[in-house]
Coordinates of C-alpha atoms in Angstrom, one line a residue:
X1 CA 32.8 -6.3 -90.4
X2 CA 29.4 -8.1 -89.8
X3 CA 26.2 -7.6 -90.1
X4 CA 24.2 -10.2 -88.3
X5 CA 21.1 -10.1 -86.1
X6 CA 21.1 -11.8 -82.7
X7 CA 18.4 -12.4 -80.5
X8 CA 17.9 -13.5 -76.4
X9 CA 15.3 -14.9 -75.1
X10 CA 15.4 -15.6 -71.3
X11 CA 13.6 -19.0 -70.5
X12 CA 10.4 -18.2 -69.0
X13 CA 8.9 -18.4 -65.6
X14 CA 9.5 -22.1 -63.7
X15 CA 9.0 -24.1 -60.9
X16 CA 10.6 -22.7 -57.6
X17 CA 9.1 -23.6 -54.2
X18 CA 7.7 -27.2 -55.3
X19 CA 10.3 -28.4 -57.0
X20 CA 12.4 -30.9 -55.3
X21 CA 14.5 -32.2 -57.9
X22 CA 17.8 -31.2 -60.5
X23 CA 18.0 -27.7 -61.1
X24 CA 18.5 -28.7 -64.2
X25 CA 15.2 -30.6 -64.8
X26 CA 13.2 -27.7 -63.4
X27 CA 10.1 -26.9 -65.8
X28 CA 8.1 -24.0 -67.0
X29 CA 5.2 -23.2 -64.8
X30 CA 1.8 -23.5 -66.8
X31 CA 1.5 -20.0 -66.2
X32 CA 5.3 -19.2 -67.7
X33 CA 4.0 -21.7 -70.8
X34 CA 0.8 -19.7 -71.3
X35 CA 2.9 -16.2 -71.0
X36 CA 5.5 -17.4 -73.6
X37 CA 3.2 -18.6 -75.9
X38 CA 1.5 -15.0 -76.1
X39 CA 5.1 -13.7 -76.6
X40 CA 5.8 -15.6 -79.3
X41 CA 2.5 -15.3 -81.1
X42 CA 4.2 -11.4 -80.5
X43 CA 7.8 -12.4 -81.8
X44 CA 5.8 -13.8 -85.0
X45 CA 4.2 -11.0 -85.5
X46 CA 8.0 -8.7 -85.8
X47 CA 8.9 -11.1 -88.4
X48 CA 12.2 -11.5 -87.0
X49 CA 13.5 -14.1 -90.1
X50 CA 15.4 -16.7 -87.5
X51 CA 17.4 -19.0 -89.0
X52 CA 18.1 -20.8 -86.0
X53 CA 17.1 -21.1 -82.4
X54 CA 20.0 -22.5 -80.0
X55 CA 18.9 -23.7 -76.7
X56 CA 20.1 -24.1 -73.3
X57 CA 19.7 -28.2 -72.8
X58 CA 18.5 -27.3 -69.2
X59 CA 14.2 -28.3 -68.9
X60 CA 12.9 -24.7 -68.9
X61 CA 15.5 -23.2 -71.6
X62 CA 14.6 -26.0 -74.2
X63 CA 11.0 -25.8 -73.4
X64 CA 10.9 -22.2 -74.0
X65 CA 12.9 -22.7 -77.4
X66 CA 10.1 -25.3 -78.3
X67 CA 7.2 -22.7 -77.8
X68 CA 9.6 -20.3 -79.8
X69 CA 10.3 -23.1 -82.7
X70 CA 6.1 -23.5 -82.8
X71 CA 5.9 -19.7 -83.8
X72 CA 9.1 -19.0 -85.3
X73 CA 9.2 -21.5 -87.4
X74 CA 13.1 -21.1 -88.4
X75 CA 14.9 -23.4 -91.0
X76 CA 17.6 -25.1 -89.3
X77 CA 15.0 -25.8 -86.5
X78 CA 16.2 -26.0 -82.4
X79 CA 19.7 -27.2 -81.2
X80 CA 20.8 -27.5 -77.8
X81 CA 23.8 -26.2 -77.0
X82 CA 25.8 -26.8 -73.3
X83 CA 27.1 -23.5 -73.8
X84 CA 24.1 -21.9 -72.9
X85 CA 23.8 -23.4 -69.9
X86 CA 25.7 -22.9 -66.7
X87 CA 28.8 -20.1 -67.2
X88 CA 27.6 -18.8 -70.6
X89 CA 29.9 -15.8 -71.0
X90 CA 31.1 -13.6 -74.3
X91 CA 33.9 -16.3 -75.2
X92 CA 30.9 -18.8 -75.6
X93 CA 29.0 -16.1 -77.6
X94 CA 31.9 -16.6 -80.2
X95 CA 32.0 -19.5 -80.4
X96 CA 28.2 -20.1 -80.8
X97 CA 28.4 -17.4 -83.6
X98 CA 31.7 -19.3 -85.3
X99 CA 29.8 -23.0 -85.4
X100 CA 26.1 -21.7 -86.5
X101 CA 25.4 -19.4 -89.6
X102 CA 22.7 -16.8 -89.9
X103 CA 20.5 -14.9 -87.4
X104 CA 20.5 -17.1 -84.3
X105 CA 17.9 -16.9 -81.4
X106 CA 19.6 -18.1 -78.1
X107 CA 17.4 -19.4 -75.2
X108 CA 19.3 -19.3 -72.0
X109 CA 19.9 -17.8 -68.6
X110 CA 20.9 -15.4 -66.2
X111 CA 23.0 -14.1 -65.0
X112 CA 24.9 -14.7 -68.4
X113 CA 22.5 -13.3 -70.9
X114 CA 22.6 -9.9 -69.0
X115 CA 26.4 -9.7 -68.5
X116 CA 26.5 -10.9 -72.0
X117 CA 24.7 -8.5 -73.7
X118 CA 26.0 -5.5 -71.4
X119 CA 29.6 -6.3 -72.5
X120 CA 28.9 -6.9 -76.3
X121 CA 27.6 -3.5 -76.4
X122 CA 29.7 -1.4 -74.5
X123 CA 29.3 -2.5 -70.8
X124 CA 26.0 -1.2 -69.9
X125 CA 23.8 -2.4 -67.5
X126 CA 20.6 -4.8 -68.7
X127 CA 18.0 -6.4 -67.1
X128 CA 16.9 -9.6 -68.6
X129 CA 13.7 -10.7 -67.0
X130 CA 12.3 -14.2 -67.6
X131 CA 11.0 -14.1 -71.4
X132 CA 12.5 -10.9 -72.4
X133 CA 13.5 -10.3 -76.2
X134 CA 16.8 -8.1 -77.1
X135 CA 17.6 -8.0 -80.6
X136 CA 21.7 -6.6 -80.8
X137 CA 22.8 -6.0 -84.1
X138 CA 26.2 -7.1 -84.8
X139 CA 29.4 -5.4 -86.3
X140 CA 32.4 -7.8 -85.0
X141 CA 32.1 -11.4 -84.4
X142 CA 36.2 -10.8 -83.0
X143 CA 35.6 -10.1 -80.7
X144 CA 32.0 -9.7 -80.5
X145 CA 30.6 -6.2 -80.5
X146 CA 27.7 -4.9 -81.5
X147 CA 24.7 -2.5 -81.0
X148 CA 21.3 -3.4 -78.6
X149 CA 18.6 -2.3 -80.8
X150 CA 15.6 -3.2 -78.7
X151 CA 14.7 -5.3 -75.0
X152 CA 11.3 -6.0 -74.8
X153 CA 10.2 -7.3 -71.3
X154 CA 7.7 -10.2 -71.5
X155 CA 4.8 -7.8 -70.0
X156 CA 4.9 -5.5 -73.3
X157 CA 4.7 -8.8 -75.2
X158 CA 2.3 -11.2 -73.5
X159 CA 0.0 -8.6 -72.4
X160 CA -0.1 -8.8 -69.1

């Protein structure tokens, strides 16, 4: 039995139609900077105690986690993490949870964080729309189960 807080944070909204480069390089838009910064002025504000934020090493997953470190201000800081990347699934979940301590904050991508968090607690259906929150509480870490006790899409939290 556990009882640890997890939270997801998709990256926010980047470059599409002008970018020309790595996929993995791709950057916030100023607009998807300005909306995540008014979201975490929000996520402050719900005193969510982070220990740690774990971040997706791809451009517009760190630079969201870097807005999020700003407001946040957790202990152990940001780490990236190439799990969070490309193919992030519920077996990379564990093994996030087994190497870090604490209440993480993950910064990622779809479609893993939605398929993630629908199977962790019990196989519903979520949409996880750039910037959104979800806090799931957990109650296993093996295999990891546990209970979604709020998504907040980035409109209710930037204002907009």
């Amino acid at each position: 039995m556990t009882d640890r807080r997890l939270y997801l944070v998709r990256h926010g909204l980047a470059v599409r139609s002008a970018w020309d480069g790595p996929d993995e390089k791709r950057p916030l838009t100023p607009a998807g900077v300005e909306r995540l910064e008014r979201s975490a002025t929000f996520m402050a504000g719900l005193r969510l105690d982070v220990d740690l934020i774990v971040t997706s090493p791809l451009v517009r997953a760190a630079q969201t986690a870097e807005i999020l470190v700003a407001a946040l201000a957790p202990a152990g800081g940001v780490v990236a993490d190439e799990r969070l990347a490309w193919g992030f699934d519920t077996e990379a979940l564990a093994g996030l949870l087994a190497d870090h301590a604490g209440r993480l904050l993950l910064t990622g991508h779809e479609p893993g964080f939605s398929t993630v968090a629908g199977a962790v607690t019990g196989g519903s259906h979520l949409a996880c729309k750039k910037g959104s929150l979800l806090r799931i509480d957990l109650w296993s870490e093996a295999p990891v189960r546990g209970e979604l006790v709020w998504l907040i899409p980035p409109k209710a939290m930037a204002g907009n």
